[in-house]
Short mmCIF file of C-alpha atoms in Angstrom, two decimals:
data_model
loop_
_atom_site.label_atom_id
_atom_site.label_comp_id
_atom_site.label_asym_id
_atom_site.label_seq_id
_atom_site.Cartn_x
_atom_site.Cartn_y
_atom_site.Cartn_z
CA MET A 6 67.86 30.02 -66.11
CA ALA A 7 64.64 28.16 -65.24
CA LYS A 8 61.84 28.17 -67.79
CA ILE A 9 58.75 30.27 -66.97
CA LEU A 10 55.76 27.91 -67.02
CA LEU A 11 53.00 30.35 -66.04
CA GLU A 12 52.41 34.08 -66.29
CA MET A 13 49.22 35.75 -65.13
CA LYS A 14 49.27 39.37 -66.26
CA ASN A 15 47.13 42.26 -64.99
CA ILE A 16 44.26 40.02 -63.86
CA VAL A 17 41.13 41.92 -62.84
CA LYS A 18 38.03 40.10 -61.55
CA GLU A 19 34.91 41.84 -60.27
CA PHE A 20 31.79 40.64 -58.51
CA PRO A 21 28.75 42.84 -57.84
CA GLY A 22 30.00 45.59 -55.55
CA VAL A 23 33.45 44.04 -55.05
CA LYS A 24 36.71 44.11 -57.03
CA ALA A 25 38.14 40.75 -55.95
CA LEU A 26 41.31 41.01 -58.09
CA ASP A 27 42.88 44.33 -59.04
CA ASN A 28 45.68 44.08 -61.59
CA VAL A 29 47.27 40.92 -60.11
CA ASN A 30 50.49 39.55 -61.60
CA LEU A 31 51.98 36.11 -60.96
CA THR A 32 54.99 34.38 -62.49
CA VAL A 33 55.74 30.71 -61.78
CA GLU A 34 58.84 28.87 -62.99
CA GLU A 35 58.78 25.25 -64.07
CA GLY A 36 59.64 22.77 -61.32
CA GLU A 37 59.19 25.17 -58.39
CA ILE A 38 56.82 25.24 -55.44
CA HIS A 39 55.23 28.68 -55.42
CA ALA A 40 53.20 29.78 -52.40
CA ILE A 41 50.42 32.37 -52.45
CA CYS A 42 49.77 34.07 -49.12
CA GLY A 43 47.30 36.69 -48.01
CA GLU A 44 44.51 37.44 -45.59
CA ASN A 45 41.09 35.85 -46.00
CA GLY A 46 39.28 37.64 -48.79
CA ALA A 47 42.55 38.86 -50.33
CA GLY A 48 41.73 37.08 -53.62
CA LYS A 49 43.98 33.99 -53.50
CA SER A 50 41.33 31.38 -54.32
CA THR A 51 39.68 33.72 -56.83
CA LEU A 52 42.98 34.00 -58.71
CA MET A 53 43.33 30.21 -58.85
CA ASN A 54 39.71 29.86 -59.99
CA VAL A 55 40.54 32.22 -62.87
CA LEU A 56 43.61 30.14 -63.73
CA SER A 57 41.75 26.82 -63.66
CA GLY A 58 38.80 27.99 -65.79
CA ILE A 59 36.22 27.95 -63.01
CA TYR A 60 35.79 31.62 -63.87
CA PRO A 61 35.83 31.45 -67.69
CA TYR A 62 37.66 33.73 -70.08
CA GLY A 63 35.58 36.85 -70.59
CA SER A 64 34.46 37.02 -66.95
CA TYR A 65 37.79 38.65 -66.06
CA SER A 66 40.34 40.85 -67.82
CA GLY A 67 44.06 40.18 -68.22
CA ASP A 68 46.12 37.39 -69.78
CA ILE A 69 47.08 33.85 -68.81
CA VAL A 70 50.20 32.62 -70.58
CA TYR A 71 50.90 28.94 -69.90
CA ASP A 72 53.87 27.14 -71.40
CA GLY A 73 54.34 30.04 -73.83
CA GLU A 74 50.75 29.95 -75.08
CA LEU A 75 47.99 32.50 -74.43
CA CYS A 76 45.16 30.53 -72.81
CA LYS A 77 41.44 31.35 -72.78
CA PHE A 78 39.96 28.62 -70.62
CA GLN A 79 36.15 28.39 -70.74
CA LYS A 80 35.81 25.57 -68.23
CA ILE A 81 37.87 23.45 -65.86
CA LYS A 82 38.20 20.67 -68.46
CA ASP A 83 40.15 23.09 -70.68
CA SER A 84 42.79 23.76 -68.02
CA GLU A 85 43.01 20.07 -67.08
CA ALA A 86 43.71 19.24 -70.74
CA LYS A 87 46.83 21.42 -70.37
CA GLY A 88 47.88 19.60 -67.17
CA ILE A 89 46.64 22.23 -64.70
CA VAL A 90 44.77 20.56 -61.82
CA ILE A 91 43.31 22.31 -58.77
CA ILE A 92 42.50 20.64 -55.45
CA HIS A 93 40.14 22.80 -53.41
CA GLN A 94 40.08 23.16 -49.64
CA GLU A 95 36.66 21.48 -49.59
CA LEU A 96 37.40 18.07 -51.09
CA ALA A 97 35.29 17.05 -54.10
CA LEU A 98 34.84 13.36 -53.29
CA VAL A 99 31.64 11.30 -53.20
CA PRO A 100 31.56 9.49 -49.82
CA LEU A 101 29.50 6.49 -50.95
CA LEU A 102 31.67 5.71 -53.98
CA THR A 103 34.94 3.79 -53.81
CA ILE A 104 38.32 5.49 -53.95
CA GLY A 105 38.85 4.17 -57.47
CA GLU A 106 35.46 5.37 -58.70
CA ASN A 107 36.15 8.82 -57.28
CA MET A 108 39.60 9.01 -58.85
CA PHE A 109 38.28 8.47 -62.37
CA LEU A 110 34.91 10.18 -62.05
CA GLY A 111 34.59 12.18 -65.28
CA ASN A 112 37.83 10.61 -66.49
CA GLU A 113 36.64 7.01 -66.82
CA ARG A 114 38.78 4.12 -68.06
CA GLY A 115 37.37 2.11 -70.96
CA SER A 116 35.03 3.05 -73.78
CA VAL A 117 32.02 5.35 -74.00
CA ALA A 118 29.75 2.30 -73.86
CA LYS A 119 31.46 0.42 -71.02
CA ILE A 120 33.78 1.25 -68.12
CA ASP A 121 36.75 -1.10 -67.71
CA TRP A 122 36.61 -1.68 -63.94
CA SER A 123 39.70 -3.90 -63.87
CA GLU A 124 41.78 -1.15 -65.45
CA THR A 125 40.11 1.47 -63.22
CA PHE A 126 41.02 -0.21 -59.93
CA ALA A 127 44.45 -1.39 -61.11
CA LYS A 128 45.42 2.13 -62.23
CA ALA A 129 43.92 3.62 -59.06
CA ASP A 130 46.01 1.29 -56.87
CA GLU A 131 49.11 2.25 -58.86
CA LEU A 132 48.44 5.98 -58.34
CA LEU A 133 47.65 5.46 -54.65
CA GLY A 134 51.05 3.80 -54.28
CA MET A 135 52.68 6.91 -55.76
CA VAL A 136 51.25 9.07 -52.95
CA GLY A 137 52.04 6.51 -50.25
CA LEU A 138 48.45 5.39 -49.58
CA LYS A 139 48.16 1.65 -48.91
CA ASP A 140 44.35 1.41 -48.76
CA SER A 141 42.63 -0.57 -51.49
CA SER A 142 41.05 1.50 -54.25
CA LYS A 143 37.85 -0.50 -53.61
CA THR A 144 37.47 1.09 -50.17
CA LEU A 145 34.58 3.54 -49.80
CA VAL A 146 35.72 7.14 -49.35
CA LYS A 147 33.51 7.52 -46.25
CA ASP A 148 35.63 4.86 -44.53
CA ILE A 149 38.91 6.80 -44.72
CA GLY A 150 39.97 9.91 -42.81
CA VAL A 151 40.41 13.44 -44.12
CA GLY A 152 44.18 13.05 -44.41
CA LYS A 153 43.82 10.04 -46.67
CA GLN A 154 41.08 11.76 -48.66
CA GLN A 155 43.53 14.59 -49.39
CA LEU A 156 45.99 12.00 -50.76
CA VAL A 157 43.20 10.49 -52.89
CA GLU A 158 42.64 13.94 -54.45
CA ILE A 159 46.35 14.17 -55.27
CA ALA A 160 46.38 10.66 -56.73
CA LYS A 161 43.31 11.67 -58.75
CA ALA A 162 45.28 14.65 -60.10
CA LEU A 163 48.18 12.38 -61.07
CA GLY A 164 45.72 10.36 -63.14
CA LYS A 165 45.08 13.50 -65.20
CA LYS A 166 48.79 13.82 -66.10
CA VAL A 167 49.22 16.94 -64.01
CA ARG A 168 52.07 19.39 -64.77
CA LEU A 169 50.90 22.24 -62.54
CA LEU A 170 49.24 21.15 -59.28
CA ILE A 171 47.32 23.80 -57.32
CA LEU A 172 46.63 23.03 -53.65
CA ASP A 173 44.23 25.34 -51.77
CA GLU A 174 44.74 25.02 -47.99
CA PRO A 175 45.74 21.34 -48.28
CA THR A 176 46.63 20.86 -44.60
CA ALA A 177 43.79 22.88 -42.99
CA SER A 178 42.07 19.74 -41.65
CA LEU A 179 45.13 17.53 -41.19
CA ASN A 180 47.13 16.71 -38.07
CA GLU A 181 50.88 17.34 -37.89
CA THR A 182 51.90 13.87 -39.11
CA GLU A 183 49.51 13.99 -42.09
CA SER A 184 50.59 17.54 -42.93
CA LYS A 185 54.28 16.60 -42.88
CA HIS A 186 53.62 13.63 -45.18
CA LEU A 187 51.74 15.85 -47.65
CA LEU A 188 54.46 18.51 -47.69
CA ASP A 189 57.18 15.89 -48.19
CA LEU A 190 55.12 14.49 -51.07
CA MET A 191 55.15 17.94 -52.69
CA LEU A 192 58.94 18.07 -52.36
CA LYS A 193 59.15 14.61 -53.95
CA PHE A 194 56.99 15.73 -56.89
CA LYS A 195 59.20 18.80 -57.29
CA GLN A 196 62.25 16.55 -57.67
CA GLN A 197 60.34 14.72 -60.42
CA GLY A 198 59.82 18.02 -62.27
CA MET A 199 56.24 18.86 -61.24
CA THR A 200 55.31 22.49 -60.55
CA CYS A 201 53.10 23.30 -57.55
CA ILE A 202 51.17 26.32 -56.34
CA ILE A 203 50.12 26.15 -52.70
CA ILE A 204 47.75 28.46 -50.84
CA SER A 205 48.16 28.21 -47.08
CA HIS A 206 47.85 30.24 -43.89
CA LYS A 207 50.39 28.01 -42.09
CA LEU A 208 53.52 30.06 -42.57
CA ASN A 209 55.85 27.45 -41.06
CA GLU A 210 54.70 24.99 -43.73
CA ILE A 211 55.12 27.60 -46.46
CA SER A 212 58.69 28.27 -45.32
CA TYR A 213 59.37 24.51 -45.35
CA VAL A 214 58.29 23.75 -48.93
CA ALA A 215 58.13 26.96 -50.97
CA ASP A 216 60.80 28.31 -53.30
CA LYS A 217 58.94 31.59 -53.76
CA ILE A 218 56.04 33.37 -52.09
CA THR A 219 53.69 35.85 -53.72
CA VAL A 220 51.72 37.96 -51.24
CA ILE A 221 48.26 39.25 -52.22
CA ARG A 222 46.56 41.99 -50.19
CA ASP A 223 43.12 43.47 -50.88
CA GLY A 224 43.04 41.92 -54.37
CA SER A 225 46.46 43.21 -55.45
CA SER A 226 49.81 41.43 -55.72
CA ILE A 227 52.12 43.14 -53.22
CA MET A 228 55.45 41.33 -53.57
CA THR A 229 57.16 38.07 -54.49
CA LEU A 230 59.86 36.71 -52.18
CA ASP A 231 62.59 34.33 -53.37
CA LYS A 232 63.94 31.88 -50.79
CA LYS A 233 67.44 32.10 -52.28
CA LYS A 234 67.83 35.85 -51.88
CA ASP A 235 65.02 37.38 -49.77
CA ASP A 236 64.03 37.38 -46.11
CA PHE A 237 61.65 34.42 -45.77
CA SER A 238 60.82 35.06 -42.11
CA GLU A 239 57.25 34.87 -40.85
CA ASP A 240 57.45 38.49 -39.69
CA THR A 241 58.23 39.67 -43.24
CA ILE A 242 55.39 37.62 -44.74
CA ILE A 243 52.89 38.79 -42.11
CA ALA A 244 53.84 42.46 -42.55
CA ALA A 245 53.23 42.12 -46.32
CA MET A 246 49.93 40.27 -45.77
CA VAL A 247 48.32 42.64 -43.27
CA GLY A 248 50.09 45.88 -44.22
CA ARG A 249 51.63 46.23 -40.79
CA SER A 250 53.91 44.30 -38.47
CA LEU A 251 52.32 42.06 -35.86
CA THR A 252 54.78 42.31 -33.00
CA ASP A 253 52.63 40.04 -30.84
CA ARG A 254 50.48 37.25 -32.32
CA PHE A 255 48.28 37.18 -29.21
CA PRO A 256 46.77 40.37 -27.79
CA LYS A 257 47.69 41.20 -24.21
CA ARG A 258 45.12 40.63 -21.48
CA GLU A 259 45.09 41.07 -17.73
CA PRO A 260 42.99 38.10 -16.47
CA LYS A 261 40.26 38.85 -13.95
CA ILE A 262 39.16 35.34 -13.07
CA GLY A 263 36.24 34.76 -10.73
CA ASP A 264 34.50 31.77 -9.20
CA VAL A 265 33.61 28.49 -10.88
CA CYS A 266 30.57 29.09 -13.10
CA PHE A 267 30.40 25.79 -15.00
CA GLU A 268 31.35 22.28 -13.98
CA VAL A 269 31.12 18.86 -15.63
CA LYS A 270 31.36 15.73 -13.48
CA ASN A 271 31.75 12.06 -14.42
CA TRP A 272 30.74 12.75 -18.04
CA CYS A 273 30.50 9.63 -20.19
CA VAL A 274 29.46 9.41 -23.85
CA ASP A 275 29.18 6.30 -26.01
CA HIS A 276 29.83 6.20 -29.73
CA PRO A 277 26.52 6.77 -31.57
CA ILE A 278 27.08 3.84 -33.97
CA TYR A 279 29.60 1.36 -32.52
CA ASP A 280 28.51 -0.39 -29.34
CA GLY A 281 30.95 -0.62 -26.46
CA ILE A 282 33.11 2.34 -27.51
CA LYS A 283 33.31 5.32 -25.16
CA VAL A 284 34.25 8.62 -26.80
CA CYS A 285 34.22 10.41 -23.41
CA ASP A 286 35.24 8.35 -20.39
CA ASN A 287 34.44 9.82 -16.97
CA VAL A 288 35.46 13.37 -17.87
CA ASN A 289 35.67 16.02 -15.14
CA PHE A 290 36.49 19.71 -15.58
CA ASN A 291 35.42 23.16 -14.43
CA LEU A 292 35.36 26.67 -15.88
CA ARG A 293 35.67 29.99 -14.02
CA ARG A 294 34.03 33.31 -14.77
CA GLY A 295 36.25 35.55 -16.92
CA GLU A 296 38.51 32.62 -17.90
CA VAL A 297 39.75 31.31 -21.24
CA LEU A 298 40.02 27.57 -20.67
CA GLY A 299 41.92 25.50 -23.22
CA ILE A 300 41.33 21.84 -24.07
CA SER A 301 44.36 20.46 -25.87
CA GLY A 302 44.98 17.06 -27.41
CA LEU A 303 45.62 15.21 -30.63
CA MET A 304 42.95 14.70 -33.28
CA GLY A 305 40.64 11.90 -32.16
CA ALA A 306 41.15 12.63 -28.47
CA GLY A 307 37.42 13.23 -28.00
CA ARG A 308 37.44 17.02 -27.57
CA THR A 309 34.78 17.78 -30.22
CA GLU A 310 32.65 14.87 -29.04
CA LEU A 311 32.83 16.24 -25.48
CA ALA A 312 31.81 19.75 -26.57
CA MET A 313 28.94 18.56 -28.77
CA SER A 314 27.57 16.16 -26.17
CA ILE A 315 27.51 18.96 -23.59
CA PHE A 316 25.85 21.33 -26.05
CA GLY A 317 22.35 19.87 -26.10
CA HIS A 318 23.39 16.22 -26.54
CA SER A 319 24.14 16.98 -30.20
CA TYR A 320 26.56 14.04 -30.41
CA GLY A 321 26.77 10.59 -28.85
CA ALA A 322 24.62 7.94 -27.22
CA ASN A 323 23.87 6.96 -23.63
CA ILE A 324 25.11 10.33 -22.35
CA ARG A 325 25.45 10.43 -18.58
CA GLY A 326 27.04 12.59 -15.93
CA GLN A 327 26.32 15.91 -14.24
CA ILE A 328 26.52 19.54 -15.34
CA PHE A 329 26.49 22.40 -12.84
CA LEU A 330 25.81 25.98 -13.89
CA ASN A 331 26.60 28.56 -11.21
CA GLY A 332 26.49 25.81 -8.60
CA LYS A 333 23.10 24.47 -9.66
CA GLU A 334 22.70 21.13 -11.43
CA VAL A 335 21.22 21.58 -14.90
CA SER A 336 20.45 19.47 -17.95
CA PHE A 337 20.65 20.34 -21.65
CA PRO A 338 18.74 17.54 -23.42
CA ASN A 339 18.60 19.56 -26.64
CA VAL A 340 20.33 22.50 -28.31
CA LYS A 341 17.46 24.88 -27.55
CA SER A 342 17.84 24.26 -23.81
CA ALA A 343 21.61 24.91 -24.02
CA ILE A 344 21.06 28.23 -25.81
CA LYS A 345 18.34 29.18 -23.30
CA ASN A 346 20.90 28.66 -20.51
CA LYS A 347 23.35 31.03 -22.27
CA ILE A 348 25.64 28.30 -23.65
CA ALA A 349 26.91 28.62 -27.24
CA TYR A 350 29.02 26.28 -29.37
CA VAL A 351 30.99 27.42 -32.43
CA THR A 352 31.50 24.25 -34.47
CA GLU A 353 34.74 23.36 -36.24
CA ASP A 354 32.69 22.53 -39.38
CA ARG A 355 31.46 25.97 -40.38
CA LYS A 356 30.21 24.89 -43.81
CA GLY A 357 28.56 21.63 -42.82
CA ASN A 358 27.04 22.40 -39.41
CA GLY A 359 27.64 26.07 -38.63
CA LEU A 360 26.15 28.13 -41.44
CA ILE A 361 23.42 27.96 -44.09
CA LEU A 362 25.52 28.80 -47.14
CA SER A 363 22.57 29.59 -49.41
CA GLU A 364 21.18 32.16 -46.95
CA SER A 365 22.29 35.75 -46.36
CA ILE A 366 24.80 36.99 -43.79
CA SER A 367 21.85 38.70 -42.13
CA LYS A 368 19.74 35.55 -41.71
CA ASN A 369 22.73 33.51 -40.51
CA THR A 370 23.74 36.16 -37.97
CA THR A 371 20.34 36.23 -36.27
CA SER A 372 19.47 32.52 -36.56
CA ALA A 373 20.58 31.53 -33.03
CA ASN A 374 18.53 34.26 -31.33
CA PRO A 375 15.44 35.01 -33.47
CA GLY A 376 13.52 36.36 -30.46
CA LYS A 377 15.75 39.43 -30.42
CA ILE A 378 14.50 40.54 -33.86
CA SER A 379 10.88 39.41 -33.72
CA LYS A 380 7.64 40.14 -31.92
CA HIS A 381 4.83 37.60 -31.60
CA TYR A 382 6.83 35.32 -33.95
CA VAL A 383 6.92 37.99 -36.69
CA ILE A 384 10.43 38.96 -37.78
CA ASP A 385 11.28 42.65 -38.01
CA PHE A 386 13.48 42.56 -41.12
CA ASP A 387 14.72 46.14 -40.61
CA LYS A 388 15.88 45.23 -37.12
CA GLU A 389 17.45 41.99 -38.44
CA ARG A 390 19.41 43.94 -41.05
CA LEU A 391 20.49 46.62 -38.56
CA TYR A 392 21.77 44.11 -36.01
CA SER A 393 23.55 42.15 -38.76
CA GLN A 394 25.25 45.30 -40.05
CA GLN A 395 26.38 46.15 -36.51
CA MET A 396 27.76 42.63 -36.01
CA ALA A 397 29.54 42.65 -39.41
CA LYS A 398 31.15 45.97 -38.52
CA GLU A 399 32.21 44.71 -35.09
CA MET A 400 33.64 41.50 -36.60
CA HIS A 401 35.35 43.38 -39.51
CA THR A 402 33.60 41.06 -41.97
CA LYS A 403 34.50 41.83 -45.58
CA CYS A 404 31.30 41.73 -47.64
CA ALA A 405 29.40 43.81 -50.20
CA SER A 406 26.37 43.86 -47.88
CA VAL A 407 24.70 41.71 -45.23
CA ASP A 408 22.24 40.60 -47.93
CA GLU A 409 25.06 38.64 -49.61
CA ASP A 410 24.91 34.84 -49.36
CA VAL A 411 27.36 33.44 -46.81
CA GLY A 412 28.53 30.88 -49.38
CA ASN A 413 30.13 33.69 -51.41
CA LEU A 414 32.49 34.70 -48.59
CA SER A 415 36.05 33.58 -47.97
CA GLY A 416 36.72 31.04 -45.22
CA GLY A 417 37.87 33.65 -42.71
CA ASN A 418 34.86 35.86 -43.29
CA MET A 419 32.55 32.84 -42.96
CA GLN A 420 34.21 32.16 -39.60
CA LYS A 421 33.52 35.72 -38.51
CA VAL A 422 29.84 35.36 -39.47
CA LEU A 423 29.66 32.08 -37.51
CA LEU A 424 31.23 33.67 -34.45
CA GLY A 425 28.97 36.70 -34.83
CA LYS A 426 25.94 34.39 -34.97
CA TRP A 427 26.72 32.98 -31.54
CA LEU A 428 27.73 36.31 -30.03
CA PHE A 429 24.32 37.58 -31.15
CA ALA A 430 22.84 34.84 -28.92
CA GLU A 431 24.46 36.71 -25.99
CA PRO A 432 26.05 33.66 -24.31
CA ASP A 433 27.70 33.61 -20.89
CA ILE A 434 29.76 30.57 -21.88
CA LEU A 435 31.15 30.24 -25.40
CA ILE A 436 32.64 26.93 -26.55
CA LEU A 437 35.00 27.47 -29.50
CA ASP A 438 35.98 24.38 -31.49
CA GLU A 439 39.01 25.09 -33.72
CA PRO A 440 37.97 28.77 -34.00
CA THR A 441 40.82 29.83 -36.29
CA ARG A 442 41.20 26.79 -38.55
CA GLY A 443 42.03 27.80 -42.13
CA ILE A 444 42.14 31.55 -41.50
CA ASP A 445 44.98 34.05 -41.73
CA VAL A 446 47.01 35.68 -38.97
CA GLY A 447 45.22 39.02 -39.25
CA ALA A 448 41.77 37.43 -38.88
CA LYS A 449 43.08 35.24 -36.05
CA TYR A 450 44.23 38.32 -34.16
CA GLU A 451 40.78 39.91 -34.55
CA ILE A 452 39.11 36.76 -33.19
CA TYR A 453 41.54 36.68 -30.26
CA CYS A 454 40.61 40.30 -29.47
CA ILE A 455 36.91 39.35 -29.46
CA ILE A 456 37.63 36.47 -27.06
CA ASN A 457 39.54 38.83 -24.75
CA LYS A 458 36.69 41.33 -24.85
CA MET A 459 34.20 38.62 -23.87
CA VAL A 460 36.13 37.44 -20.82
CA ALA A 461 36.86 41.05 -19.79
CA GLU A 462 33.05 41.43 -19.54
CA GLY A 463 32.96 38.48 -17.11
CA LYS A 464 31.92 35.83 -19.61
CA SER A 465 33.82 32.57 -20.08
CA VAL A 466 35.36 30.77 -23.04
CA ILE A 467 36.30 27.14 -23.63
CA MET A 468 38.78 26.92 -26.51
CA ILE A 469 39.44 23.63 -28.29
CA SER A 470 42.41 23.88 -30.64
CA SER A 471 44.91 21.61 -32.35
CA GLU A 472 47.33 24.55 -32.66
CA MET A 473 49.39 24.43 -29.48
CA PRO A 474 50.82 27.97 -29.86
CA GLU A 475 47.21 29.21 -29.88
CA ILE A 476 46.34 27.25 -26.72
CA LEU A 477 49.50 28.46 -24.98
CA GLY A 478 49.09 32.05 -26.16
CA MET A 479 45.43 32.51 -25.24
CA CYS A 480 44.48 30.24 -22.35
CA ASP A 481 44.60 30.92 -18.60
CA ARG A 482 44.32 27.23 -17.78
CA ILE A 483 44.67 24.12 -19.92
CA TYR A 484 43.22 20.62 -19.72
CA VAL A 485 44.89 17.89 -21.77
CA MET A 486 42.62 15.21 -23.26
CA ASN A 487 43.58 11.85 -24.74
CA GLU A 488 41.53 8.82 -25.75
CA GLY A 489 38.35 10.30 -24.29
CA ARG A 490 39.83 11.11 -20.89
CA MET A 491 41.13 14.25 -19.17
CA ILE A 492 44.71 13.31 -18.36
CA ALA A 493 46.20 16.57 -17.06
CA GLU A 494 45.46 20.11 -15.93
CA MET A 495 48.00 22.93 -15.89
CA ASN A 496 48.24 26.67 -15.47
CA GLY A 497 48.58 28.50 -18.80
CA LYS A 498 51.72 30.33 -17.64
CA ASP A 499 53.47 27.08 -16.76
CA ALA A 500 52.40 25.09 -19.81
CA THR A 501 54.68 24.28 -22.76
CA GLN A 502 54.28 22.17 -25.89
CA GLU A 503 56.77 19.69 -24.42
CA LYS A 504 54.77 19.31 -21.19
CA ILE A 505 51.50 18.77 -23.08
CA MET A 506 53.02 16.19 -25.44
CA THR A 507 54.74 14.39 -22.54
CA CYS A 508 51.35 14.06 -20.78
CA ILE A 509 49.78 12.61 -23.93
CA ILE A 510 52.60 10.14 -24.57
CA ASN A 511 52.77 8.97 -20.96
CA SER A 512 48.99 8.50 -20.75
CA GLY A 513 49.14 5.96 -23.56
CA LYS A 514 51.63 3.71 -21.77
#
């Protein structure tokens, strides 16, 4: 019988007005990959923050027994000393430092008086080799992609002699190839005796790597499934997560598509830094009233650059081409002009560009349309609060109150606030860039319902997504983009993953 490495018993954690964890229990055996699933706000990350000492002993009740010893971690250094290392969804790397410097930040090689840089970079290169990263440890972090940065975080953990590795949404920002490499790396570490806990909303990835799954719902542990003896199907996991079965991942809709309301012609955008590189190359597309239009493609295809350049020239240089709104040529030289013309853009980077994390839900919700809650430039705070409460209710946002800082919310609830912010601007055309990245199936379904409601009212949606099932399940028509160009257009009913990928592969020949 396998040895039990970790037991978390009757964990209770409360914040003002919210019981985040309510008598949660978790048992992890040595050498297994244990997944934790649940809706956004269920308490998954909070539980791992308790385990890693981010929330110190005394701020919660219950026991943590690790390797047979009762642990009372006061800070993250205490858990790391035991070999417990957590890698958060938002990577904790300093862009302007080298990979090697980042890997040993706070864990420096050498003496108190002097860092041994030769040892630092030599050891860093050795650890990078263990995770399959060939870049030099002297490379600046800003010069590598997100997928490689995730591997740097894992190599950094290996440098701390990790026994229990906790990964919080490790593939949320990765493409399929990078995700597969990361998951295979976890399986390799498992063979070497390492124990892993993974939090993820991607159930296909969970099924691929996990030996067991613990489902948390509304702050309570609901069940633990064992791959060897239990039903590991996505339907079973979803039913446990949301408390009901989701027979259809995408809500039904009867399309009522009207005339062309938005058209982009001969759109070209140059890279803002590197001369001679086009990120959008003579792009043409149109959007109809009441339509959900999908833009599919691999990461780096230019989809986000296209959306941002259209939305008030917020990305790119030497932007040229034509935009027609309801048959009339228009120009959006800045974001304010785009909003004034009833165009909204929900960014893929909700924390960096979408929300002000230190401000309240209320202030974030109304920030894109302040005129609706003010008179003669004076804000009516009662009206602001009322509208924000209405939007939070409509979006099913889990929060203590709309006065709560957005930064305290889970990723899915942040996404709902971001979407609510732009719905408050009352757009006719809503551009959604990766609208469900890093959120659970229940929250996804709610966002899909909001999209359907919008187009049923005669408004239009452009959906950019790297998740092909989402594009296929939601969109009436699909454009395929690759290397800055539109390479195909197809009816949503006729589209398949194979057809989309074939278009992309053939366009590169």
